[in-house]
Amino acid sequence: MTAAARRLLEGDVVEIAPAVIGWELTVAGVGGRIVEVEAYRDDDPASHSFGGPRGRNRVMFGPAGAVYVYRSYGIHWCLNLVCGPEGRGAALLVRALEPLIGVEEMRVRRGREELRLLCSGPGRLTQALAVTGADDGATVGSAGRFQMRPPTDPVDVRATRRVGITKAVDQPWRFLDASSPFVSRPRFP
């Protein structure tokens, strides 16, 4: 992991979340610019880490830069980046990317042509990047499949409520690039 990515991911997940918007994320050379994330931590009843470490959520309590992958509703894989100090149980759910690198490969994986729909939503994103449960516990780093690079342009980041949860629904812990057509829907619930 680059020193910049390490510094970024070592802080508090809610503070990190808006700063991660605009960063480039690639998996085995395919990816794009992060345009939407949601923050989760162990004192949050909507988080997998609420209640402490156990079976599937143990990776969330690992070091910053670990990759936590789980299956949502038994259908889609979801990609999370572990944040904060080891033992904290915090991660960012990567909800959407602006596809930039390996777009044709993403189209093949998704079976879709429309650029906006390739990585808009956590399930679409993991399918486009070929992320599966086998990636759970991987790390973001210079020698691995997962890479991150800092943004080159400023981003207009907005905070909104998270989507698809039933607990802690009023927390404004969903962060997105307000000008991006690649964020998942609804844009501003």
PDB file of N, CA and C in Angstrom, residues 44-142:
ATOM      1  N   ASP A  44     -21.927   1.079  15.539  1.00  0.00           N
ATOM      2  CA  ASP A  44     -23.027   1.374  14.616  1.00  0.00           C
ATOM      3  C   ASP A  44     -23.907   0.124  14.473  1.00  0.00           C
ATOM      4  N   PRO A  45     -25.177   0.171  14.909  1.00  0.00           N
ATOM      5  CA  PRO A  45     -26.024  -1.022  14.829  1.00  0.00           C
ATOM      6  C   PRO A  45     -26.248  -1.542  13.405  1.00  0.00           C
ATOM      7  N   ALA A  46     -25.977  -0.748  12.386  1.00  0.00           N
ATOM      8  CA  ALA A  46     -26.122  -1.197  10.995  1.00  0.00           C
ATOM      9  C   ALA A  46     -24.881  -1.930  10.490  1.00  0.00           C
ATOM     10  N   SER A  47     -23.821  -1.933  11.277  1.00  0.00           N
ATOM     11  CA  SER A  47     -22.548  -2.517  10.844  1.00  0.00           C
ATOM     12  C   SER A  47     -22.448  -3.999  11.165  1.00  0.00           C
ATOM     13  N   HIS A  48     -21.797  -4.749  10.299  1.00  0.00           N
ATOM     14  CA  HIS A  48     -21.509  -6.158  10.574  1.00  0.00           C
ATOM     15  C   HIS A  48     -20.633  -6.296  11.812  1.00  0.00           C
ATOM     16  N   SER A  49     -19.852  -5.276  12.138  1.00  0.00           N
ATOM     17  CA  SER A  49     -18.933  -5.364  13.274  1.00  0.00           C
ATOM     18  C   SER A  49     -19.604  -5.019  14.604  1.00  0.00           C
ATOM     19  N   PHE A  50     -20.848  -4.570  14.583  1.00  0.00           N
ATOM     20  CA  PHE A  50     -21.578  -4.253  15.817  1.00  0.00           C
ATOM     21  C   PHE A  50     -21.714  -5.536  16.641  1.00  0.00           C
ATOM     22  N   GLY A  51     -21.305  -5.486  17.882  1.00  0.00           N
ATOM     23  CA  GLY A  51     -21.359  -6.674  18.730  1.00  0.00           C
ATOM     24  C   GLY A  51     -20.050  -7.433  18.806  1.00  0.00           C
ATOM     25  N   GLY A  52     -19.049  -6.972  18.081  1.00  0.00           N
ATOM     26  CA  GLY A  52     -17.728  -7.577  18.196  1.00  0.00           C
ATOM     27  C   GLY A  52     -17.380  -8.542  17.088  1.00  0.00           C
ATOM     28  N   PRO A  53     -16.119  -9.010  17.089  1.00  0.00           N
ATOM     29  CA  PRO A  53     -15.657  -9.914  16.037  1.00  0.00           C
ATOM     30  C   PRO A  53     -16.271 -11.306  16.167  1.00  0.00           C
ATOM     31  N   ARG A  54     -16.615 -11.859  15.030  1.00  0.00           N
ATOM     32  CA  ARG A  54     -17.109 -13.237  14.941  1.00  0.00           C
ATOM     33  C   ARG A  54     -16.932 -13.684  13.500  1.00  0.00           C
ATOM     34  N   GLY A  55     -17.105 -14.932  13.223  1.00  0.00           N
ATOM     35  CA  GLY A  55     -16.993 -15.545  11.908  1.00  0.00           C
ATOM     36  C   GLY A  55     -16.711 -14.638  10.737  1.00  0.00           C
ATOM     37  N   ARG A  56     -17.774 -14.239  10.030  1.00  0.00           N
ATOM     38  CA  ARG A  56     -17.593 -13.542   8.754  1.00  0.00           C
ATOM     39  C   ARG A  56     -17.047 -12.126   8.877  1.00  0.00           C
ATOM     40  N   ASN A  57     -17.176 -11.469  10.027  1.00  0.00           N
ATOM     41  CA  ASN A  57     -16.759 -10.070  10.122  1.00  0.00           C
ATOM     42  C   ASN A  57     -15.351  -9.870  10.669  1.00  0.00           C
ATOM     43  N   ARG A  58     -14.624 -10.929  10.953  1.00  0.00           N
ATOM     44  CA  ARG A  58     -13.300 -10.795  11.577  1.00  0.00           C
ATOM     45  C   ARG A  58     -12.358  -9.873  10.800  1.00  0.00           C
ATOM     46  N   VAL A  59     -12.444  -9.894   9.501  1.00  0.00           N
ATOM     47  CA  VAL A  59     -11.551  -9.057   8.685  1.00  0.00           C
ATOM     48  C   VAL A  59     -11.766  -7.572   9.000  1.00  0.00           C
ATOM     49  N   MET A  60     -12.999  -7.184   9.347  1.00  0.00           N
ATOM     50  CA  MET A  60     -13.274  -5.771   9.680  1.00  0.00           C
ATOM     51  C   MET A  60     -12.454  -5.287  10.869  1.00  0.00           C
ATOM     52  N   PHE A  61     -12.010  -6.190  11.713  1.00  0.00           N
ATOM     53  CA  PHE A  61     -11.237  -5.832  12.896  1.00  0.00           C
ATOM     54  C   PHE A  61      -9.735  -5.903  12.635  1.00  0.00           C
ATOM     55  N   GLY A  62      -9.366  -6.138  11.401  1.00  0.00           N
ATOM     56  CA  GLY A  62      -7.962  -6.254  11.028  1.00  0.00           C
ATOM     57  C   GLY A  62      -7.321  -4.902  10.779  1.00  0.00           C
ATOM     58  N   PRO A  63      -6.152  -4.916  10.169  1.00  0.00           N
ATOM     59  CA  PRO A  63      -5.425  -3.671   9.929  1.00  0.00           C
ATOM     60  C   PRO A  63      -6.056  -2.841   8.808  1.00  0.00           C
ATOM     61  N   ALA A  64      -5.816  -1.552   8.862  1.00  0.00           N
ATOM     62  CA  ALA A  64      -6.262  -0.645   7.799  1.00  0.00           C
ATOM     63  C   ALA A  64      -5.689  -1.120   6.470  1.00  0.00           C
ATOM     64  N   GLY A  65      -6.543  -1.113   5.446  1.00  0.00           N
ATOM     65  CA  GLY A  65      -6.122  -1.552   4.130  1.00  0.00           C
ATOM     66  C   GLY A  65      -6.498  -2.983   3.816  1.00  0.00           C
ATOM     67  N   ALA A  66      -7.027  -3.704   4.812  1.00  0.00           N
ATOM     68  CA  ALA A  66      -7.526  -5.051   4.535  1.00  0.00           C
ATOM     69  C   ALA A  66      -8.807  -4.926   3.700  1.00  0.00           C
ATOM     70  N   VAL A  67      -9.114  -5.956   2.970  1.00  0.00           N
ATOM     71  CA  VAL A  67     -10.307  -5.987   2.118  1.00  0.00           C
ATOM     72  C   VAL A  67     -11.309  -6.946   2.753  1.00  0.00           C
ATOM     73  N   TYR A  68     -12.496  -6.426   3.054  1.00  0.00           N
ATOM     74  CA  TYR A  68     -13.580  -7.226   3.628  1.00  0.00           C
ATOM     75  C   TYR A  68     -14.635  -7.430   2.549  1.00  0.00           C
ATOM     76  N   VAL A  69     -14.874  -8.681   2.178  1.00  0.00           N
ATOM     77  CA  VAL A  69     -15.846  -9.004   1.137  1.00  0.00           C
ATOM     78  C   VAL A  69     -16.892  -9.938   1.737  1.00  0.00           C
ATOM     79  N   TYR A  70     -18.145  -9.620   1.529  1.00  0.00           N
ATOM     80  CA  TYR A  70     -19.235 -10.475   2.002  1.00  0.00           C
ATOM     81  C   TYR A  70     -20.326 -10.531   0.940  1.00  0.00           C
ATOM     82  N   ARG A  71     -21.189 -11.525   1.063  1.00  0.00           N
ATOM     83  CA  ARG A  71     -22.308 -11.671   0.132  1.00  0.00           C
ATOM     84  C   ARG A  71     -23.541 -11.029   0.751  1.00  0.00           C
ATOM     85  N   SER A  72     -24.198 -10.176  -0.020  1.00  0.00           N
ATOM     86  CA  SER A  72     -25.401  -9.482   0.430  1.00  0.00           C
ATOM     87  C   SER A  72     -26.634 -10.219  -0.062  1.00  0.00           C
ATOM     88  N   TYR A  73     -27.511 -10.549   0.878  1.00  0.00           N
ATOM     89  CA  TYR A  73     -28.764 -11.249   0.566  1.00  0.00           C
ATOM     90  C   TYR A  73     -28.525 -12.537  -0.226  1.00  0.00           C
ATOM     91  N   GLY A  74     -27.356 -13.127  -0.087  1.00  0.00           N
ATOM     92  CA  GLY A  74     -27.050 -14.365  -0.779  1.00  0.00           C
ATOM     93  C   GLY A  74     -26.894 -14.223  -2.285  1.00  0.00           C
ATOM     94  N   ILE A  75     -26.799 -12.981  -2.768  1.00  0.00           N
ATOM     95  CA  ILE A  75     -26.783 -12.749  -4.216  1.00  0.00           C
ATOM     96  C   ILE A  75     -25.500 -12.071  -4.682  1.00  0.00           C
ATOM     97  N   HIS A  76     -25.220 -10.877  -4.154  1.00  0.00           N
ATOM     98  CA  HIS A  76     -24.120 -10.037  -4.643  1.00  0.00           C
ATOM     99  C   HIS A  76     -22.981  -9.971  -3.628  1.00  0.00           C
ATOM    100  N   TRP A  77     -21.759  -9.936  -4.145  1.00  0.00           N
ATOM    101  CA  TRP A  77     -20.609  -9.667  -3.295  1.00  0.00           C
ATOM    102  C   TRP A  77     -20.530  -8.163  -3.044  1.00  0.00           C
ATOM    103  N   CYS A  78     -20.031  -7.763  -1.872  1.00  0.00           N
ATOM    104  CA  CYS A  78     -19.834  -6.353  -1.537  1.00  0.00           C
ATOM    105  C   CYS A  78     -18.388  -6.154  -1.103  1.00  0.00           C
ATOM    106  N   LEU A  79     -17.779  -5.085  -1.597  1.00  0.00           N
ATOM    107  CA  LEU A  79     -16.370  -4.775  -1.345  1.00  0.00           C
ATOM    108  C   LEU A  79     -16.262  -3.661  -0.311  1.00  0.00           C
ATOM    109  N   ASN A  80     -15.484  -3.921   0.734  1.00  0.00           N
ATOM    110  CA  ASN A  80     -15.246  -2.952   1.802  1.00  0.00           C
ATOM    111  C   ASN A  80     -13.750  -2.797   2.029  1.00  0.00           C
ATOM    112  N   LEU A  81     -13.348  -1.589   2.378  1.00  0.00           N
ATOM    113  CA  LEU A  81     -11.957  -1.301   2.734  1.00  0.00           C
ATOM    114  C   LEU A  81     -11.901  -1.066   4.234  1.00  0.00           C
ATOM    115  N   VAL A  82     -11.127  -1.868   4.947  1.00  0.00           N
ATOM    116  CA  VAL A  82     -11.014  -1.749   6.394  1.00  0.00           C
ATOM    117  C   VAL A  82     -10.242  -0.478   6.737  1.00  0.00           C
ATOM    118  N   CYS A  83     -10.740   0.243   7.749  1.00  0.00           N
ATOM    119  CA  CYS A  83     -10.158   1.525   8.141  1.00  0.00           C
ATOM    120  C   CYS A  83      -9.887   1.553   9.641  1.00  0.00           C
ATOM    121  N   GLY A  84      -9.081   2.528  10.047  1.00  0.00           N
ATOM    122  CA  GLY A  84      -8.829   2.768  11.456  1.00  0.00           C
ATOM    123  C   GLY A  84      -7.826   1.809  12.044  1.00  0.00           C
ATOM    124  N   PRO A  85      -7.648   1.896  13.354  1.00  0.00           N
ATOM    125  CA  PRO A  85      -6.676   1.018  14.014  1.00  0.00           C
ATOM    126  C   PRO A  85      -7.174  -0.422  14.067  1.00  0.00           C
ATOM    127  N   GLU A  86      -6.248  -1.343  14.074  1.00  0.00           N
ATOM    128  CA  GLU A  86      -6.595  -2.760  14.190  1.00  0.00           C
ATOM    129  C   GLU A  86      -7.406  -2.966  15.462  1.00  0.00           C
ATOM    130  N   GLY A  87      -8.469  -3.761  15.366  1.00  0.00           N
ATOM    131  CA  GLY A  87      -9.341  -4.019  16.498  1.00  0.00           C
ATOM    132  C   GLY A  87     -10.566  -3.124  16.561  1.00  0.00           C
ATOM    133  N   ARG A  88     -10.637  -2.095  15.715  1.00  0.00           N
ATOM    134  CA  ARG A  88     -11.748  -1.135  15.754  1.00  0.00           C
ATOM    135  C   ARG A  88     -13.016  -1.661  15.095  1.00  0.00           C
ATOM    136  N   GLY A  89     -12.938  -2.464  14.065  1.00  0.00           N
ATOM    137  CA  GLY A  89     -14.130  -2.975  13.400  1.00  0.00           C
ATOM    138  C   GLY A  89     -14.804  -1.930  12.531  1.00  0.00           C
ATOM    139  N   ALA A  90     -14.057  -1.320  11.630  1.00  0.00           N
ATOM    140  CA  ALA A  90     -14.586  -0.259  10.782  1.00  0.00           C
ATOM    141  C   ALA A  90     -14.198  -0.491   9.327  1.00  0.00           C
ATOM    142  N   ALA A  91     -15.115  -0.134   8.426  1.00  0.00           N
ATOM    143  CA  ALA A  91     -14.830  -0.315   7.004  1.00  0.00           C
ATOM    144  C   ALA A  91     -15.700   0.609   6.164  1.00  0.00           C
ATOM    145  N   LEU A  92     -15.234   0.848   4.954  1.00  0.00           N
ATOM    146  CA  LEU A  92     -15.982   1.607   3.949  1.00  0.00           C
ATOM    147  C   LEU A  92     -16.535   0.634   2.926  1.00  0.00           C
ATOM    148  N   LEU A  93     -17.847   0.648   2.744  1.00  0.00           N
ATOM    149  CA  LEU A  93     -18.471  -0.095   1.660  1.00  0.00           C
ATOM    150  C   LEU A  93     -18.294   0.740   0.398  1.00  0.00           C
ATOM    151  N   VAL A  94     -17.623   0.199  -0.601  1.00  0.00           N
ATOM    152  CA  VAL A  94     -17.440   0.911  -1.870  1.00  0.00           C
ATOM    153  C   VAL A  94     -18.688   0.647  -2.699  1.00  0.00           C
ATOM    154  N   ARG A  95     -19.519   1.680  -2.862  1.00  0.00           N
ATOM    155  CA  ARG A  95     -20.813   1.533  -3.536  1.00  0.00           C
ATOM    156  C   ARG A  95     -20.747   1.804  -5.035  1.00  0.00           C
ATOM    157  N   ALA A  96     -19.828   2.675  -5.479  1.00  0.00           N
ATOM    158  CA  ALA A  96     -19.798   2.993  -6.911  1.00  0.00           C
ATOM    159  C   ALA A  96     -18.446   3.550  -7.326  1.00  0.00           C
ATOM    160  N   LEU A  97     -18.093   3.240  -8.568  1.00  0.00           N
ATOM    161  CA  LEU A  97     -16.885   3.752  -9.214  1.00  0.00           C
ATOM    162  C   LEU A  97     -17.269   4.376 -10.549  1.00  0.00           C
ATOM    163  N   GLU A  98     -16.494   5.343 -10.976  1.00  0.00           N
ATOM    164  CA  GLU A  98     -16.547   5.813 -12.367  1.00  0.00           C
ATOM    165  C   GLU A  98     -15.574   4.925 -13.141  1.00  0.00           C
ATOM    166  N   PRO A  99     -16.053   4.074 -14.033  1.00  0.00           N
ATOM    167  CA  PRO A  99     -15.160   3.166 -14.754  1.00  0.00           C
ATOM    168  C   PRO A  99     -14.156   3.925 -15.618  1.00  0.00           C
ATOM    169  N   LEU A 100     -12.869   3.620 -15.465  1.00  0.00           N
ATOM    170  CA  LEU A 100     -11.822   4.309 -16.227  1.00  0.00           C
ATOM    171  C   LEU A 100     -10.810   3.357 -16.853  1.00  0.00           C
ATOM    172  N   ILE A 101     -10.513   2.256 -16.193  1.00  0.00           N
ATOM    173  CA  ILE A 101      -9.437   1.356 -16.612  1.00  0.00           C
ATOM    174  C   ILE A 101     -10.002  -0.050 -16.822  1.00  0.00           C
ATOM    175  N   GLY A 102      -9.792  -0.593 -18.008  1.00  0.00           N
ATOM    176  CA  GLY A 102     -10.297  -1.930 -18.290  1.00  0.00           C
ATOM    177  C   GLY A 102     -11.795  -1.953 -18.539  1.00  0.00           C
ATOM    178  N   VAL A 103     -12.306  -0.898 -19.129  1.00  0.00           N
ATOM    179  CA  VAL A 103     -13.752  -0.755 -19.336  1.00  0.00           C
ATOM    180  C   VAL A 103     -14.303  -1.903 -20.182  1.00  0.00           C
ATOM    181  N   GLU A 104     -13.593  -2.300 -21.220  1.00  0.00           N
ATOM    182  CA  GLU A 104     -14.094  -3.401 -22.062  1.00  0.00           C
ATOM    183  C   GLU A 104     -14.186  -4.698 -21.270  1.00  0.00           C
ATOM    184  N   GLU A 105     -13.213  -4.940 -20.390  1.00  0.00           N
ATOM    185  CA  GLU A 105     -13.263  -6.127 -19.528  1.00  0.00           C
ATOM    186  C   GLU A 105     -14.479  -6.048 -18.599  1.00  0.00           C
ATOM    187  N   MET A 106     -14.754  -4.874 -18.066  1.00  0.00           N
ATOM    188  CA  MET A 106     -15.938  -4.698 -17.219  1.00  0.00           C
ATOM    189  C   MET A 106     -17.217  -4.992 -17.995  1.00  0.00           C
ATOM    190  N   ARG A 107     -17.279  -4.527 -19.232  1.00  0.00           N
ATOM    191  CA  ARG A 107     -18.477  -4.773 -20.058  1.00  0.00           C
ATOM    192  C   ARG A 107     -18.699  -6.264 -20.287  1.00  0.00           C
ATOM    193  N   VAL A 108     -17.617  -6.988 -20.519  1.00  0.00           N
ATOM    194  CA  VAL A 108     -17.732  -8.433 -20.703  1.00  0.00           C
ATOM    195  C   VAL A 108     -18.229  -9.084 -19.406  1.00  0.00           C
ATOM    196  N   ARG A 109     -17.634  -8.720 -18.284  1.00  0.00           N
ATOM    197  CA  ARG A 109     -18.012  -9.307 -16.999  1.00  0.00           C
ATOM    198  C   ARG A 109     -19.459  -9.005 -16.622  1.00  0.00           C
ATOM    199  N   ARG A 110     -19.893  -7.805 -16.946  1.00  0.00           N
ATOM    200  CA  ARG A 110     -21.253  -7.385 -16.594  1.00  0.00           C
ATOM    201  C   ARG A 110     -22.280  -7.750 -17.671  1.00  0.00           C
ATOM    202  N   GLY A 111     -21.831  -8.002 -18.893  1.00  0.00           N
ATOM    203  CA  GLY A 111     -22.774  -8.281 -19.965  1.00  0.00           C
ATOM    204  C   GLY A 111     -23.602  -7.065 -20.321  1.00  0.00           C
ATOM    205  N   ARG A 112     -23.012  -5.887 -20.140  1.00  0.00           N
ATOM    206  CA  ARG A 112     -23.690  -4.617 -20.400  1.00  0.00           C
ATOM    207  C   ARG A 112     -22.758  -3.670 -21.125  1.00  0.00           C
ATOM    208  N   GLU A 113     -23.330  -2.806 -21.920  1.00  0.00           N
ATOM    209  CA  GLU A 113     -22.557  -1.807 -22.647  1.00  0.00           C
ATOM    210  C   GLU A 113     -22.561  -0.448 -21.952  1.00  0.00           C
ATOM    211  N   GLU A 114     -23.679  -0.083 -21.334  1.00  0.00           N
ATOM    212  CA  GLU A 114     -23.842   1.276 -20.800  1.00  0.00           C
ATOM    213  C   GLU A 114     -22.826   1.546 -19.685  1.00  0.00           C
ATOM    214  N   LEU A 115     -21.952   2.505 -19.909  1.00  0.00           N
ATOM    215  CA  LEU A 115     -20.870   2.838 -18.997  1.00  0.00           C
ATOM    216  C   LEU A 115     -21.382   3.150 -17.596  1.00  0.00           C
ATOM    217  N   ARG A 116     -22.455   3.917 -17.500  1.00  0.00           N
ATOM    218  CA  ARG A 116     -22.978   4.354 -16.206  1.00  0.00           C
ATOM    219  C   ARG A 116     -23.415   3.195 -15.320  1.00  0.00           C
ATOM    220  N   LEU A 117     -23.807   2.095 -15.922  1.00  0.00           N
ATOM    221  CA  LEU A 117     -24.324   0.968 -15.147  1.00  0.00           C
ATOM    222  C   LEU A 117     -23.281  -0.109 -14.830  1.00  0.00           C
ATOM    223  N   LEU A 118     -22.046   0.089 -15.237  1.00  0.00           N
ATOM    224  CA  LEU A 118     -21.026  -0.931 -14.996  1.00  0.00           C
ATOM    225  C   LEU A 118     -20.666  -1.082 -13.516  1.00  0.00           C
ATOM    226  N   CYS A 119     -20.485   0.024 -12.809  1.00  0.00           N
ATOM    227  CA  CYS A 119     -20.019  -0.025 -11.413  1.00  0.00           C
ATOM    228  C   CYS A 119     -20.891   0.809 -10.490  1.00  0.00           C
ATOM    229  N   SER A 120     -22.139   1.028 -10.859  1.00  0.00           N
ATOM    230  CA  SER A 120     -23.061   1.846 -10.084  1.00  0.00           C
ATOM    231  C   SER A 120     -23.868   0.948  -9.151  1.00  0.00           C
ATOM    232  N   GLY A 121     -23.407   0.806  -7.930  1.00  0.00           N
ATOM    233  CA  GLY A 121     -24.012  -0.079  -6.942  1.00  0.00           C
ATOM    234  C   GLY A 121     -23.031  -1.165  -6.551  1.00  0.00           C
ATOM    235  N   PRO A 122     -23.071  -1.617  -5.292  1.00  0.00           N
ATOM    236  CA  PRO A 122     -22.055  -2.559  -4.812  1.00  0.00           C
ATOM    237  C   PRO A 122     -22.011  -3.886  -5.551  1.00  0.00           C
ATOM    238  N   GLY A 123     -23.159  -4.435  -5.935  1.00  0.00           N
ATOM    239  CA  GLY A 123     -23.169  -5.707  -6.651  1.00  0.00           C
ATOM    240  C   GLY A 123     -22.628  -5.584  -8.060  1.00  0.00           C
ATOM    241  N   ARG A 124     -23.006  -4.524  -8.741  1.00  0.00           N
ATOM    242  CA  ARG A 124     -22.489  -4.276 -10.101  1.00  0.00           C
ATOM    243  C   ARG A 124     -20.985  -4.062 -10.056  1.00  0.00           C
ATOM    244  N   LEU A 125     -20.544  -3.299  -9.055  1.00  0.00           N
ATOM    245  CA  LEU A 125     -19.118  -2.983  -8.920  1.00  0.00           C
ATOM    246  C   LEU A 125     -18.284  -4.249  -8.742  1.00  0.00           C
ATOM    247  N   THR A 126     -18.705  -5.123  -7.846  1.00  0.00           N
ATOM    248  CA  THR A 126     -17.903  -6.340  -7.621  1.00  0.00           C
ATOM    249  C   THR A 126     -17.936  -7.261  -8.828  1.00  0.00           C
ATOM    250  N   GLN A 127     -19.050  -7.305  -9.535  1.00  0.00           N
ATOM    251  CA  GLN A 127     -19.105  -8.125 -10.750  1.00  0.00           C
ATOM    252  C   GLN A 127     -18.157  -7.554 -11.808  1.00  0.00           C
ATOM    253  N   ALA A 128     -18.171  -6.239 -11.992  1.00  0.00           N
ATOM    254  CA  ALA A 128     -17.312  -5.598 -12.989  1.00  0.00           C
ATOM    255  C   ALA A 128     -15.831  -5.765 -12.665  1.00  0.00           C
ATOM    256  N   LEU A 129     -15.495  -5.770 -11.372  1.00  0.00           N
ATOM    257  CA  LEU A 129     -14.097  -5.893 -10.952  1.00  0.00           C
ATOM    258  C   LEU A 129     -13.689  -7.336 -10.661  1.00  0.00           C
ATOM    259  N   ALA A 130     -14.618  -8.278 -10.806  1.00  0.00           N
ATOM    260  CA  ALA A 130     -14.361  -9.698 -10.535  1.00  0.00           C
ATOM    261  C   ALA A 130     -13.915  -9.918  -9.091  1.00  0.00           C
ATOM    262  N   VAL A 131     -14.572  -9.231  -8.150  1.00  0.00           N
ATOM    263  CA  VAL A 131     -14.304  -9.404  -6.722  1.00  0.00           C
ATOM    264  C   VAL A 131     -15.270 -10.457  -6.186  1.00  0.00           C
ATOM    265  N   THR A 132     -14.736 -11.430  -5.457  1.00  0.00           N
ATOM    266  CA  THR A 132     -15.546 -12.503  -4.869  1.00  0.00           C
ATOM    267  C   THR A 132     -15.116 -12.738  -3.421  1.00  0.00           C
ATOM    268  N   GLY A 133     -15.753 -13.671  -2.789  1.00  0.00           N
ATOM    269  CA  GLY A 133     -15.400 -14.031  -1.428  1.00  0.00           C
ATOM    270  C   GLY A 133     -13.961 -14.489  -1.285  1.00  0.00           C
ATOM    271  N   ALA A 134     -13.364 -14.956  -2.347  1.00  0.00           N
ATOM    272  CA  ALA A 134     -11.954 -15.365  -2.307  1.00  0.00           C
ATOM    273  C   ALA A 134     -11.039 -14.183  -2.001  1.00  0.00           C
ATOM    274  N   ASP A 135     -11.534 -12.948  -2.225  1.00  0.00           N
ATOM    275  CA  ASP A 135     -10.730 -11.755  -1.953  1.00  0.00           C
ATOM    276  C   ASP A 135     -10.820 -11.289  -0.508  1.00  0.00           C
ATOM    277  N   ASP A 136     -11.732 -11.861   0.273  1.00  0.00           N
ATOM    278  CA  ASP A 136     -11.878 -11.475   1.671  1.00  0.00           C
ATOM    279  C   ASP A 136     -10.551 -11.685   2.396  1.00  0.00           C
ATOM    280  N   GLY A 137     -10.076 -10.628   3.045  1.00  0.00           N
ATOM    281  CA  GLY A 137      -8.814 -10.700   3.772  1.00  0.00           C
ATOM    282  C   GLY A 137      -7.598 -10.259   2.981  1.00  0.00           C
ATOM    283  N   ALA A 138      -7.777  -9.989   1.687  1.00  0.00           N
ATOM    284  CA  ALA A 138      -6.662  -9.449   0.887  1.00  0.00           C
ATOM    285  C   ALA A 138      -6.308  -8.063   1.428  1.00  0.00           C
ATOM    286  N   THR A 139      -5.245  -7.485   0.906  1.00  0.00           N
ATOM    287  CA  THR A 139      -4.885  -6.133   1.329  1.00  0.00           C
ATOM    288  C   THR A 139      -4.655  -5.246   0.114  1.00  0.00           C
ATOM    289  N   VAL A 140      -4.892  -3.961   0.334  1.00  0.00           N
ATOM    290  CA  VAL A 140      -4.581  -2.970  -0.687  1.00  0.00           C
ATOM    291  C   VAL A 140      -3.085  -2.748  -0.615  1.00  0.00           C
ATOM    292  N   GLY A 141      -2.396  -2.915  -1.737  1.00  0.00           N
ATOM    293  CA  GLY A 141      -0.956  -2.744  -1.697  1.00  0.00           C
ATOM    294  C   GLY A 141      -0.309  -2.840  -3.046  1.00  0.00           C
ATOM    295  N   SER A 142       0.936  -2.430  -3.090  1.00  0.00           N
ATOM    296  CA  SER A 142       1.644  -2.337  -4.360  1.00  0.00           C
ATOM    297  C   SER A 142       1.856  -3.680  -5.043  1.00  0.00           C
TER     298      SER A 142
END
